[in-house]
Every structure is written in C-alpha cells, then in structure tokens.
Coordinates of C-alpha atoms and ligand atoms in Angstrom, one line a residue:
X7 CA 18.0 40.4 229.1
X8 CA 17.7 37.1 227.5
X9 CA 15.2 34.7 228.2
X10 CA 16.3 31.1 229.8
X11 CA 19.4 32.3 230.7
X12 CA 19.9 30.7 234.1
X13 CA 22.1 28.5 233.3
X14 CA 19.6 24.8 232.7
X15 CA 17.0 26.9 235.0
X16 CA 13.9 24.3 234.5
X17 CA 11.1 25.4 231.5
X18 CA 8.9 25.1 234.9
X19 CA 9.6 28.0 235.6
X20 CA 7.8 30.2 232.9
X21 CA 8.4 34.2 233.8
X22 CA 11.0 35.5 231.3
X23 CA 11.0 38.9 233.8
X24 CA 12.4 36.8 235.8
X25 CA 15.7 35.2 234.2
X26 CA 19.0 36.2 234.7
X27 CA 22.2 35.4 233.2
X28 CA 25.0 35.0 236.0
X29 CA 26.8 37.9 238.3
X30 CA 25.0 41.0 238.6
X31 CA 27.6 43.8 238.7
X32 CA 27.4 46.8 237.3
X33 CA 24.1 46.7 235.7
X34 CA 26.0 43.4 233.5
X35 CA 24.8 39.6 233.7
X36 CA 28.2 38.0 233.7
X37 CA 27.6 34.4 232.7
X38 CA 29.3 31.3 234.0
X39 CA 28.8 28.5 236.3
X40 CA 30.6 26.5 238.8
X41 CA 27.3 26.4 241.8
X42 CA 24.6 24.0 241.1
X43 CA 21.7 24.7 242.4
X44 CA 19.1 21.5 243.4
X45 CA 15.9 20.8 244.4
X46 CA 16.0 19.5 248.0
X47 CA 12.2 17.8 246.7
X48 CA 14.2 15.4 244.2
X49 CA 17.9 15.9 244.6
X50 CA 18.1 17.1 240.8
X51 CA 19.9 20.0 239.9
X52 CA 17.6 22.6 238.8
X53 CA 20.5 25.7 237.4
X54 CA 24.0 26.2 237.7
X55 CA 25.1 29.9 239.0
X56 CA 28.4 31.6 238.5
X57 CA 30.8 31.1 241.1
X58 CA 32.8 34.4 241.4
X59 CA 36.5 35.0 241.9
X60 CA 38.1 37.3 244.8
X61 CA 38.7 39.9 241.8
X62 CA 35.1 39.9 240.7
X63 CA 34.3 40.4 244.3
X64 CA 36.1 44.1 243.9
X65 CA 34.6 44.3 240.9
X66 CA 31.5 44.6 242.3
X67 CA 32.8 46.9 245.0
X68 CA 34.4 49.3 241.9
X69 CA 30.6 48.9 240.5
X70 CA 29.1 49.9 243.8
X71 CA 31.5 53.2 244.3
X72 CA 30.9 54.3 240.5
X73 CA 27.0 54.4 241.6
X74 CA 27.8 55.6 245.1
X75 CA 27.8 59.3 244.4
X76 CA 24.9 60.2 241.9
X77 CA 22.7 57.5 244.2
X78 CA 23.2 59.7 247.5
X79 CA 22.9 63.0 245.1
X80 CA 19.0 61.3 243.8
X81 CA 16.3 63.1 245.2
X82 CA 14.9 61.1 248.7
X83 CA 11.2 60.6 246.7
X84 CA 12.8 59.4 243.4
X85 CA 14.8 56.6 245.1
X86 CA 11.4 55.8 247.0
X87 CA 9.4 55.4 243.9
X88 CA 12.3 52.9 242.2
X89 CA 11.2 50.8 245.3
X90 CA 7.6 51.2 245.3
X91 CA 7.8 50.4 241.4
X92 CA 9.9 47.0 242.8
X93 CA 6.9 46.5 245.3
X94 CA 4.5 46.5 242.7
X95 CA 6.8 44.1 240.4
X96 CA 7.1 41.7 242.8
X97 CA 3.0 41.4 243.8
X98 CA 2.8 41.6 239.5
X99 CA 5.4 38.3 239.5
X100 CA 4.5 36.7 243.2
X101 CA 3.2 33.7 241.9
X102 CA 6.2 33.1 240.0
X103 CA 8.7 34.5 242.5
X104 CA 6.6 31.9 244.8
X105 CA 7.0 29.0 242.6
X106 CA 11.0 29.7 242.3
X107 CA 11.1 30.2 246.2
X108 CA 9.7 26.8 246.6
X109 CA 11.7 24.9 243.7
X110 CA 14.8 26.2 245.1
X111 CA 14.4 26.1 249.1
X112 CA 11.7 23.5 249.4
X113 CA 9.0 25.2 251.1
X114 CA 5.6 24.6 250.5
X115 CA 4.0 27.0 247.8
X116 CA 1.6 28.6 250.7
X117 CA 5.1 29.3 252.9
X118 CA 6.7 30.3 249.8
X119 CA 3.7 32.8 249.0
X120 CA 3.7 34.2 252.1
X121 CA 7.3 35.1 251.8
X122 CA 7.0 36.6 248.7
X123 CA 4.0 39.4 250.1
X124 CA 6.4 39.5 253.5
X125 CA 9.6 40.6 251.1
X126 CA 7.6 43.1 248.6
X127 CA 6.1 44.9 252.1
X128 CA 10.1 45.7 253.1
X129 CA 10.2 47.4 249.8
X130 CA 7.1 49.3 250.1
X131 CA 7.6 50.2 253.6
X132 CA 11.4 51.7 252.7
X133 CA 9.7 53.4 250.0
X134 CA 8.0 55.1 252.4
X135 CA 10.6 55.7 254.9
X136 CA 13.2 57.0 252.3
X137 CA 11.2 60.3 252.4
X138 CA 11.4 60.5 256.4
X139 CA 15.1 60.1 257.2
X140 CA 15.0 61.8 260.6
X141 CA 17.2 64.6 261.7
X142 CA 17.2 67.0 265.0
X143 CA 17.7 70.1 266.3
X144 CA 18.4 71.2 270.1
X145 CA 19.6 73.8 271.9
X146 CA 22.3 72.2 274.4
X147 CA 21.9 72.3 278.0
X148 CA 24.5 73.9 278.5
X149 CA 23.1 76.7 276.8
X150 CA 26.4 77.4 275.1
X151 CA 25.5 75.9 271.3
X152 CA 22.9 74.4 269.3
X153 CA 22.9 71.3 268.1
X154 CA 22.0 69.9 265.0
X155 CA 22.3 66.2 263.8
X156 CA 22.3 65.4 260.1
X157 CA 22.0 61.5 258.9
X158 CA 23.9 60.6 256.2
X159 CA 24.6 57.4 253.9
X160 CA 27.0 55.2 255.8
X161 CA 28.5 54.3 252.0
X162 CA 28.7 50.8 250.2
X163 CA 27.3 47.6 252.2
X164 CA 27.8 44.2 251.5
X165 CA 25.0 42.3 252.2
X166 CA 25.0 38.5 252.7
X167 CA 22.1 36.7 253.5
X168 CA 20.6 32.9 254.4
X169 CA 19.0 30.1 252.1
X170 CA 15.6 29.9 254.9
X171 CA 13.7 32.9 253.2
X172 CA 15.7 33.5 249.6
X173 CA 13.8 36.9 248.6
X174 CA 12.6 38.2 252.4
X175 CA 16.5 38.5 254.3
X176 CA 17.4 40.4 250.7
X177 CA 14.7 42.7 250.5
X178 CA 14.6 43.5 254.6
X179 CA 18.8 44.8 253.6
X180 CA 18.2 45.9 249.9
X181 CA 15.0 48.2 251.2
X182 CA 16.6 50.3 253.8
X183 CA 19.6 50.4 252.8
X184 CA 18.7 51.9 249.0
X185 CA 16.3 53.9 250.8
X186 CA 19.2 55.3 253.2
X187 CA 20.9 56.4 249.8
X188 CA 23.7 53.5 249.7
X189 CA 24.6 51.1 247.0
X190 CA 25.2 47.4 248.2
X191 CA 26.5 44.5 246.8
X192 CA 23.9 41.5 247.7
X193 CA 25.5 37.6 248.3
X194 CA 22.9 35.5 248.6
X195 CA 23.4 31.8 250.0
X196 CA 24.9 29.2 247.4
X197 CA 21.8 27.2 248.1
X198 CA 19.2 29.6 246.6
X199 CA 20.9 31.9 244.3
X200 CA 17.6 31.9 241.9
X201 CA 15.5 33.9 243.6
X202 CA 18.1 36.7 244.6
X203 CA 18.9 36.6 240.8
X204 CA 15.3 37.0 239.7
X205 CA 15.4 40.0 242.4
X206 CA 18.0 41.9 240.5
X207 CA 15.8 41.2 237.3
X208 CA 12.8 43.1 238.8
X209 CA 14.7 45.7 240.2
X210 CA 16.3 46.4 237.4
X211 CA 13.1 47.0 235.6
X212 CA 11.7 49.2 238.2
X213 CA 14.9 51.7 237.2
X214 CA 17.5 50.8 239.7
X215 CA 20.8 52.5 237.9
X216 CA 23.4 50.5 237.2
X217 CA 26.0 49.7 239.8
X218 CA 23.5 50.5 242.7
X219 CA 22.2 46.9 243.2
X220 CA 25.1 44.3 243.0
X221 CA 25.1 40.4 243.0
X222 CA 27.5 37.5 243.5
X223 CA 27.4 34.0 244.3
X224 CA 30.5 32.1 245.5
X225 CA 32.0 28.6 246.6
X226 CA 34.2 31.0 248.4
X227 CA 32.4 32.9 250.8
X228 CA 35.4 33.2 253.4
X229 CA 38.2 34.9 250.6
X230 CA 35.7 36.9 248.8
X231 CA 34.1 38.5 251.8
X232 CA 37.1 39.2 253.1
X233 CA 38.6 41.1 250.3
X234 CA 35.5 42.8 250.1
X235 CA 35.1 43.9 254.0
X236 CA 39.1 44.6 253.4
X237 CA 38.5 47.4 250.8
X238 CA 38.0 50.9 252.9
X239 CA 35.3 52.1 250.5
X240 CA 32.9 49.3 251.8
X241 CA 31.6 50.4 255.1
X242 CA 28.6 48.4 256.2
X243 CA 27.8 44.8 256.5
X244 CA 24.7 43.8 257.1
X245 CA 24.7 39.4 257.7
X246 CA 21.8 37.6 258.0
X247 CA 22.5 33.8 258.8
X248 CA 24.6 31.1 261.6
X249 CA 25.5 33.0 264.9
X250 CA 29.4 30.9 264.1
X251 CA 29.8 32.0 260.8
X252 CA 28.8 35.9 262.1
X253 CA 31.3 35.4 265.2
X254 CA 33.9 34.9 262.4
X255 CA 32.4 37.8 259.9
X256 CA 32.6 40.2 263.3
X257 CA 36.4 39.5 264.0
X258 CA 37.2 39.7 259.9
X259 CA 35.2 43.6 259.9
X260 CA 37.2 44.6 262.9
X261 CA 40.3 44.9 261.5
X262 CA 38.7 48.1 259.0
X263 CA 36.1 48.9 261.6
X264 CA 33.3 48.2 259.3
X265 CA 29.9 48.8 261.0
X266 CA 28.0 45.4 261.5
X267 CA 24.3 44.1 261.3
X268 CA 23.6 40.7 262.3
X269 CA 21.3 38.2 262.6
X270 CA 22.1 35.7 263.8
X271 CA 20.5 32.0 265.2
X272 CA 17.8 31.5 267.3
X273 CA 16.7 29.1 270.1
X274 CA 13.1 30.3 270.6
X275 CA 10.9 29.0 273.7
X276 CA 7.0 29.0 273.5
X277 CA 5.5 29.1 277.0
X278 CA 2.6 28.0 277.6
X279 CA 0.8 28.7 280.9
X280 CA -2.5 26.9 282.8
X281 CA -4.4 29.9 281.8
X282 CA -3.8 30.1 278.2
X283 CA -6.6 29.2 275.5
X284 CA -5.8 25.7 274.5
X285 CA -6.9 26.2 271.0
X286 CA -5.2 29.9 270.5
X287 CA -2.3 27.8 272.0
X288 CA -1.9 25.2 269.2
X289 CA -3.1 27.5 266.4
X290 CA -0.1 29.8 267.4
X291 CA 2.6 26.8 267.8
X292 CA 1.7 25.3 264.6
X293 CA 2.6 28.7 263.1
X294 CA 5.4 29.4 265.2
X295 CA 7.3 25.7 264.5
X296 CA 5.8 24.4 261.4
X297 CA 6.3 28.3 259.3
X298 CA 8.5 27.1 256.5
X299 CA 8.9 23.7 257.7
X300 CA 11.0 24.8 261.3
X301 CA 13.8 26.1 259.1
X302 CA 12.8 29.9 260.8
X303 CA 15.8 31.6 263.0
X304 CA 11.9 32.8 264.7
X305 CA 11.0 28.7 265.1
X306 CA 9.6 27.6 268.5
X307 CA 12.2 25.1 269.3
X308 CA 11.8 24.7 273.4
X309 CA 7.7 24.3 274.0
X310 CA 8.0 25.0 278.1
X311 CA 3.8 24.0 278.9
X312 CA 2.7 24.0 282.4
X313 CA 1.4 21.0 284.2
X314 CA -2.2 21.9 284.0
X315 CA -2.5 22.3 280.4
X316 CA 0.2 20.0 279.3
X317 CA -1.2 16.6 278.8
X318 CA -3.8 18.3 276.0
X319 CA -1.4 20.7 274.7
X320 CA 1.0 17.5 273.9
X321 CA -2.3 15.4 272.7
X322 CA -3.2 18.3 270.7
X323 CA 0.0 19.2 268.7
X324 CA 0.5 15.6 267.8
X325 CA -2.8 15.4 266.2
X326 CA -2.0 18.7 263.9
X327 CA 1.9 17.9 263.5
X328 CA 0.6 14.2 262.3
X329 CA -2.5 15.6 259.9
X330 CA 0.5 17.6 257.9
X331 CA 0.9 16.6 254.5
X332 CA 4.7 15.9 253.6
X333 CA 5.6 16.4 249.9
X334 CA 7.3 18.7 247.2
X335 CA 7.1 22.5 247.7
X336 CA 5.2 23.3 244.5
X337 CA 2.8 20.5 245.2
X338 CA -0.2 22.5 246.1
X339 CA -1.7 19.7 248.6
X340 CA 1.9 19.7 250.4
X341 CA 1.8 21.5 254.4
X342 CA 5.5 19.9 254.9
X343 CA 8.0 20.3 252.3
X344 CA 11.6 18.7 252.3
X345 CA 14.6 20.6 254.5
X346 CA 16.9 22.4 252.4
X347 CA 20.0 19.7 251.9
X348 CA 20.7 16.2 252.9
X349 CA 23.1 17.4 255.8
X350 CA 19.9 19.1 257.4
X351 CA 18.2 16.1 257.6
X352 CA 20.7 14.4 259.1
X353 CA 21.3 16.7 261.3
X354 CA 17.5 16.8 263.1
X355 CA 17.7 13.0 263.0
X356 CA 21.0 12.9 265.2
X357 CA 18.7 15.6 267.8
X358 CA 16.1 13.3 267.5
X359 CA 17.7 10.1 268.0
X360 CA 19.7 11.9 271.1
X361 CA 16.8 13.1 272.8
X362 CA 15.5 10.1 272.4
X363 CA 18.1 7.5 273.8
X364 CA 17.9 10.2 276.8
X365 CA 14.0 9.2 277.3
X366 CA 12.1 11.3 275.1
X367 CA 9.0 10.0 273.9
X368 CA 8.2 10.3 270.2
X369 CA 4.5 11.4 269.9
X370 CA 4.4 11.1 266.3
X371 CA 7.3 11.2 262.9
X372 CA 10.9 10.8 264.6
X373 CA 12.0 8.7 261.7
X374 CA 14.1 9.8 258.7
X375 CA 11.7 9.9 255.1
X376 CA 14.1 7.9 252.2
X377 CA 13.6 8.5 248.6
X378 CA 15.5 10.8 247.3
X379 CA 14.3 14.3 248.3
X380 CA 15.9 15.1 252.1
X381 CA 12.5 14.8 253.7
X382 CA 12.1 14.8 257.2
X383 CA 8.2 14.1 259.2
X384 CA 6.6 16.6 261.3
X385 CA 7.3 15.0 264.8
X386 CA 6.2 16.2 268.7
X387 CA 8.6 14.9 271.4
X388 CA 7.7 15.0 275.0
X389 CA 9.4 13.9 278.3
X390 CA 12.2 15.7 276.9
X391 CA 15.5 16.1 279.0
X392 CA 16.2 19.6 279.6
X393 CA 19.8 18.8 279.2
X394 CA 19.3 17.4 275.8
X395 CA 21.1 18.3 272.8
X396 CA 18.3 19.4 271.1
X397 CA 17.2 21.8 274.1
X398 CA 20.6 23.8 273.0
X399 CA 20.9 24.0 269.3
X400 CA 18.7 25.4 266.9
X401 CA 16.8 22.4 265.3
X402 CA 16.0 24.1 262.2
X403 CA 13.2 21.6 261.2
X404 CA 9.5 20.3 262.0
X405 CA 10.4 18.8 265.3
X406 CA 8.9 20.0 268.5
X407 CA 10.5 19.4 271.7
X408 CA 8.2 19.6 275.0
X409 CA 8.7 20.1 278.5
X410 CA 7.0 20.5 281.2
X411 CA 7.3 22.9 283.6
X412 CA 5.7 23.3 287.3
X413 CA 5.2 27.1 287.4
X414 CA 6.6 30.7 285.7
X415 CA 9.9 31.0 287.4
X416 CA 10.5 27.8 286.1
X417 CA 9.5 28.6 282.4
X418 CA 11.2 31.9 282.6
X419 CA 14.7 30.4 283.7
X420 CA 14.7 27.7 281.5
X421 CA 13.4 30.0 278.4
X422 CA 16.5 32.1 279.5
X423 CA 19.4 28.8 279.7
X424 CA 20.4 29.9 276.2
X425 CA 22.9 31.7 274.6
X426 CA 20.7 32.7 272.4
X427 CA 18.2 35.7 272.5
X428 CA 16.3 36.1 269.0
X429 CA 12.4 35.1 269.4
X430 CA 10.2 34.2 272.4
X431 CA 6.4 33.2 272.3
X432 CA 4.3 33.4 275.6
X433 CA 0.6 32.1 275.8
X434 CA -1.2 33.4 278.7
X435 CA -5.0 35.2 279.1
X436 CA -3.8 37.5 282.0
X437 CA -2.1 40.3 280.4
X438 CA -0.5 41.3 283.5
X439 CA 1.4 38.2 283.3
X440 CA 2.2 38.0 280.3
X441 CA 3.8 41.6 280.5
X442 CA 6.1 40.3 283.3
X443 CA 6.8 37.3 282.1
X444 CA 7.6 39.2 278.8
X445 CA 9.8 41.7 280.1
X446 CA 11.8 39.0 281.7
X447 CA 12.8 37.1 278.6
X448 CA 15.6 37.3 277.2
X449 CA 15.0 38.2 273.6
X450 CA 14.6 40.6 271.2
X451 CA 11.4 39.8 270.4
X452 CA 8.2 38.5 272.6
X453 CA 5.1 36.9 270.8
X454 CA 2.2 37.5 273.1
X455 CA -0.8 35.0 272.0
X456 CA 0.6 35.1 268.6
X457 CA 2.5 32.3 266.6
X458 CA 3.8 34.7 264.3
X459 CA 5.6 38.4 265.4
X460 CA 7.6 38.9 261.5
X461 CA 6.2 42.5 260.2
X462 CA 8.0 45.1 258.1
X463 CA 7.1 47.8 260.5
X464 CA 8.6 46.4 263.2
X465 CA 12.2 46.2 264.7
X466 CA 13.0 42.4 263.9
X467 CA 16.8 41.5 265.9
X468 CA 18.2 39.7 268.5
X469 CA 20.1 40.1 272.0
X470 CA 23.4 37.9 273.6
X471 CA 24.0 35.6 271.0
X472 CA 21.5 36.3 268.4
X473 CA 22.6 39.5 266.8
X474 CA 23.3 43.3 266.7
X475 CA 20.9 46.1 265.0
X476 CA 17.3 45.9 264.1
X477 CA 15.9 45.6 260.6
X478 CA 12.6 46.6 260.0
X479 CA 10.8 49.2 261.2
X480 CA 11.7 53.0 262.2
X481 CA 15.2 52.4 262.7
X482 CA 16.0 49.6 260.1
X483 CA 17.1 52.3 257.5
X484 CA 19.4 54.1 260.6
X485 CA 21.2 50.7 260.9
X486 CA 22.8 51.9 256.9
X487 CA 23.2 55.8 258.2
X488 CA 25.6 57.8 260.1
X489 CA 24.7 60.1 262.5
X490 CA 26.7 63.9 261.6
X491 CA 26.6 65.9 264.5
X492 CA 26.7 70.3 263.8
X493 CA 27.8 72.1 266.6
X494 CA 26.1 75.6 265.6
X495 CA 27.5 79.3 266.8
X496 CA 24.3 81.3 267.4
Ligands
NAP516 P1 25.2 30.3 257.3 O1 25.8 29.0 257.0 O2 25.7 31.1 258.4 O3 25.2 31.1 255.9 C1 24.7 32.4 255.7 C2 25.4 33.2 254.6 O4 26.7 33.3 255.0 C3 25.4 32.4 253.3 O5 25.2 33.4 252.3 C4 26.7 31.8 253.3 O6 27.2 31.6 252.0 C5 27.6 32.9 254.0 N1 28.8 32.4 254.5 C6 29.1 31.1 255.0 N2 30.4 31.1 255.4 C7 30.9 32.3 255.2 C8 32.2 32.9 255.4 N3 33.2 32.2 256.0 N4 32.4 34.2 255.1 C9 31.4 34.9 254.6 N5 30.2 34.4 254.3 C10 29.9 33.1 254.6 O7 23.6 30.2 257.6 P2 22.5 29.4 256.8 O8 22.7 28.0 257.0 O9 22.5 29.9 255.4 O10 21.2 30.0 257.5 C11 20.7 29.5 258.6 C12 21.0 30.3 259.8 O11 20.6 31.7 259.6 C13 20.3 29.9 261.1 O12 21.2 29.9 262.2 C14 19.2 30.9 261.3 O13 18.8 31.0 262.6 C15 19.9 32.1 260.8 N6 18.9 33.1 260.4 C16 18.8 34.2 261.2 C17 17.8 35.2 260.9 C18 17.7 36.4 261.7 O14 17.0 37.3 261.3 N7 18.2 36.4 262.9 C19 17.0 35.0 259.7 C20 17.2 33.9 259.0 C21 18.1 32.9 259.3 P3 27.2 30.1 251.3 O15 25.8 29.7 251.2 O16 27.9 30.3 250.0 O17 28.0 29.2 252.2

C-alpha cells in the first residue's frame, strides 16, 4: 500500500497505515476519482474518492462470493482474533482515525474521539461473540422428535451506512457480520468516504483475506445498490441512514427477498419531570442534543419539561448551549463544530425560522454563522408550538426545542405523536415512574437518567418508523445468521 494515495488527501493527516488508494475490492485499491470529499469547517476539498460504476458494483459482489466459502469454512476463534487484532489497530491509530473523523464530518476532535473508542469496542465485542454463536436443542412437546437448531451464515451483505459517525455505523455491521462468518461489501456515505477507506487499511493489516471486506463509493447510490441487491448471491442488507431513502431500499430488496436491517431516523423526546435532579437533568441533555453537534439519529429533539421544573431547566440549558465554543473539528478548544454540508444548515435554519414565526422564543443562537464553513450556533427554543415543523422532523443539529407540559400523560402522548420510534430519554428520581413511563414510550430504546444509552453490548434499533433488527449486543450477530432447523429421529 502506498503512502498519500488518497487522492490530494491533505499532508495533515500524517498515518501512512492509514491511506488508501480508491475501491476496495478484492483485497485491490482501485484508483480513480469522480467524489470530492470537503471539509464542512472551510468548504475546501480535502480528497477525491473513486466513484464506482454498476459493473464494479458486481465486481465487488464476484469478490465477496470468491471469499464467501473459505471465510464460513475459518475456524469461529481465528475469525475472532482478525477482529480483536482490528480492535487493537484502531486504539494503536485512534488519534489519527479521530483527526480524519473530524476533518471529514466536522465533529469536534473530543466527539470524534469518542467515536473512534465506540467503533473499535463493536470490533472487540464481535470478537468475542464470534466464539458463542448460539444453537439449541429440545425435545418437542409433542414428544414425537427432537429438535435441534443450527445458525448458519446468512451469505454476502451489503452494507451501506451514514456520514453522522463515519467509522462507528461500519464497524457496528462489519463486526457481526464477519464474526457470523459472512463477507460484505461496505458503502459508506459520499460525504465521508475517508475514514471507511482508512477502515479497510487497518483491517487489512489485522489479516482480513482478500475479498472478505469490500468497499465502494458512488454518485450512484440508487443503480448500484440495486444491481447489487438484484444479484441472488447477496442476501442481507444491513442500512444504516434516512427512514425515506430505507422505505425505498425495503421495496427495491423485496423483489429478491433479501433479509433487511435498518436504521433508520429518529425523533427523540427527553422528558423531564418535577421530580427530576435539575443538574443530572442538563448534564444528560447537553449529552443527549449537543453529542456530535445534534447530527445523532439518538439526538433529543422534543425536550417535553414539566411546569415545575421548566423555567430553570430552560434558564439552565441556555446558559450551557451559549458557553459552547463554535469552531473547526480538529481545533482542540472547539465544543461545536460545523454541520456536515451547506444544505444542513439550511435546513435547521428553515426549522428555526418556522418555529419561530409560530411564536417560539429564541433563548440563545437561532441565526445562521457566514464564513465559509456551514456553521450553525448552539440555540435553546422555548414556547414552542407543538404543531411546529420542527416538532416532526428530525432537526439533525444543535437546536433544542422546548415544551412544556402539565403532567405525564401529557409528556407520554406527545413523546408518542411521532412516526418515529428510535431513542427516548426520561428524567425522573422515582424509579417506579420512570419504569411506567418507560414502558409506555414508544421506542426502541429508553434513556433513564442518562444523556447517553449507545453501548456495544447492547441492542441499539428502532420501532414504527425507525427501523427493523437490533445491532449490537447478543443478537446483533443473529441479525447476519439463519436459523437451520433439524428435525431428529430418535
Ligand atoms: P441517507 O441520505 O439516507 O444516506 C445513507 C446512506 O444511503 C448513504 O450511504 C447514501 O449514499 C445511501 N443512499 C442514498 N440514497 C440511496 C439510494 N437511492 N439507494 C441506495 N443507497 C442510497 O442518510 P444520511 O443523511 O447519510 O444520514 C442521516 C440519517 O441517518 C438520519 O435520518 C439519521 O437519523 C439516520 N441514522 C440512523 C441511525 C440509526 O442507528 N438508527 C444511525 C445514524 C444515522 P450517498 O451518501 O452516496 O448518497
């Protein structure tokens, strides 16, 4: 592998472990361009990416089926220590992995950080699993057989994943699914191709064979996908990204009834009740919005505070969303970094100016940043209208919206007025409470006292609107299996 090989990849960047030339496919760097690739701090282009064809698509999948067999046939503790060796590459190279991260996406180097620890842990964890794929054995009922079920690889997945968290949405797929014994062809989002590039680097070195790993990047996500979910040796597809664009990747993997995963948007509400600690209170929400700048599918983006506790709550947040530092990711001083493209920007300010001409109040930020990075303010809202826009779409930046509700029943039905089911967050000190009020969200996933719920070991997914499957956790690697079931004569 040759050093600076990213196409124009800045000299910043310093790791030659890191660089990659082009397509990944077949244990080949296939240069080219065609995708630039900027820094949403400046505007500048930082690389250029290959930008594959429809027949370099099937390439990948003719790659992926070469590996296919001798990858199921390796031993469940050799493929588990080809991941724990890319666990320990990526903690060796975090600080440069981080720095990419940031360059690429935008986040601020202490987000980008964290994400690179949160991605190596999916690795380690599957490296662990790999050697525990369950199985079972029963005697039926019935008396009449015994049954025994047998979980096998569920054969080449395509995995396509979001711009928001670059090495974490690969290595939650890449980790269970290698682990499961399948070979998977990775497309990362055209925004921040780098770091899924750099991935394939480091995995390469920690012995993944040839053909087993796979990587494309593409102005032409809609034809390329499809001819890939069209060929009947590709099986799974795991998505990570918009709940539209996965409404459209569903109906395209019905017509071979490819197995799905998806993750999909979010709408999260954080209740707060009178009861809660104040201070627990803000600590969590400034985790649970401001965590990569509000670009999370996890983000708080409905704060539902009851009227006891809502005048400080609102004085509160504005005093920490104001304090933030705004800046470029890699500056180490910077708490805020710029939204990932120009369009994102304008896209909170049109939320923001909606709620607004509907009577929100702006607390603090609610005013587009110029210059030439797409920088938006951290910004508190309140006197919201429930009706607003921004009350129904994701926001997808540092804004927070808050409303005041009278009692529970009222948070609970407005937390549920979504079509949307990912993430909720619920601040309460009586446990009983928050147990009931917990397991009467609608969500996957229910943050009690905690600004943060994210965690390798634990089944990360969605209901309605926000997904199918779970990664993480016991049953990510199940989500790339198939069960075979034995029916036994004895
Ligand atoms: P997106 O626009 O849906 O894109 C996600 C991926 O899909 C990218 O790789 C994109 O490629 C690809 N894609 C776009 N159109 C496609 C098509 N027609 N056929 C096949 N692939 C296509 O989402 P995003 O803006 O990158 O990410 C933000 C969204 O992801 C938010 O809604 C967020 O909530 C969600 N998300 C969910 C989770 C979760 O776990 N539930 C985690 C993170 C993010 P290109 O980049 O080349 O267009």
């Amino acid at each position: 592998m040759t050093v600076a090989s990213v196409r124009g990849l800045n000299p910043d960047f310093s790791d030659p472990a890191l660089h990659a030339e082009g397509q990944y496919i077949g244990g080949r760097w296939l240069p080219g361009g065609g995708i630039p690739v900027v820094d949403p701090s400046t505007g500048a282009i930082l690389a250029e990416v290959p930008d594959a064809s429809v027949e370099q698509g099937l390439a990948a999948v003719d790659a992926a089926h070469a590996a296919a067999a001798s990858w199921r046939a390796t031993p469940a503790r050799q493929r588990s220590e080809i991941l724990r060796r890319w666990f320990d590459l990526m903690k060796e190279h975090a600080e440069e992995l981080a720095v990419l991260i940031s360059r690429e996406n935008g986040k601020a180097l202490a987000d980008a950080r964290g994400e690179v620890a949160y991605a190596a842990e999916f690795f380690r964890w599957y490296a662990e699993e790999a050697t525990r794929i369950p199985g079972e054995f029963r005697t039926a009922p019935s008396g009449a057989q015994r049954i025994l079920v047998d979980h096998e690889p569920i054969g080449i997945a395509l995995l396509i994943t979001p711009w928001n968290f670059p090495a974490a949405m690969a290595t939650r797929k890449i980790g269970p699914a290698l682990a499961a014994g399948c070979t998977v062809i990775l497309k990362p989002a055209s925004e921040t191709p780098l770091t899924a590039f750099a991935m394939a680097r480091l995995g390469e070195e920690a012995g993944v064979p040839p053909g087993v790993v796979n990587v494309l990047t593409t102005t032409r996500p809609g034809p390329v996908v499809s001819a890939i979910l069209a060929d009947p040796r590709v099986r799974k597809l795991s998505f990570t990204g918009s709940t539209p664009v996965g409404r459209g990747l569903l109906a395209e993997a019905a017509k071979s009834v490819v197995s799905c995963s998806m993750e999909l948007g979010g709408n999260a509400p954080f209740l707060v009740f009178d009861d809660a600690d104040l201070d627990a209170a803000l600590d969590g929400a400034m985790v649970a919005k401001m965590r990569n700048a509000g670009e999370a599918c996890t983000a708080a983006n409905r704060f539902y505070v009851q009227d006891g506790i809502h005048d400080a709550f609102v004085e509160g947040l504005t005093r920490r969303m104001a304090a933030l530092k705004v800046g470029p990711g890699t500056d180490p001083a910077t708490q805020c970094g710029p939204m990932i493209t120009r369009k994102a920007v304008q896209k909170i300010d049109r939320l923001v100016s909606d709620a607004v001409a509907q009577g929100a109040r702006v607390r603090t930020g609610g005013v587009t940043l110029g210059g030439d990075g797409f920088f938006y303010p951290p910004t508190v809202l309140d006197h919201v209208p429930r009706d607003a826009e921004i009350a129904r779409e994701e926001i997808f930046g540092p804004v927070a919206a808050i409303y005041r509700v009278a009692d529970e029943a009222e948070a609970i039905q407005l937390a549920n007025a979504t079509e949307y089911g990912l993430a909720a967050y619920v601040y309460t000190s009586d446990l009983a409470r928050a147990l009931r009020v917990g397991r009467s969200l609608e969500s996957g996933m229910v943050a009690l006292n905690r600004g943060l719920m994210s965690d390798p070991a634990a089944p990360f997914g969605g209901v309605k609107e926000s997904g199918l499957g779970r990664e993480g956790g016991t049953t990510g690697i199940l989500e790339f299996m198939e069960a075979k079931y034995y029916a036994l004569e004895f």
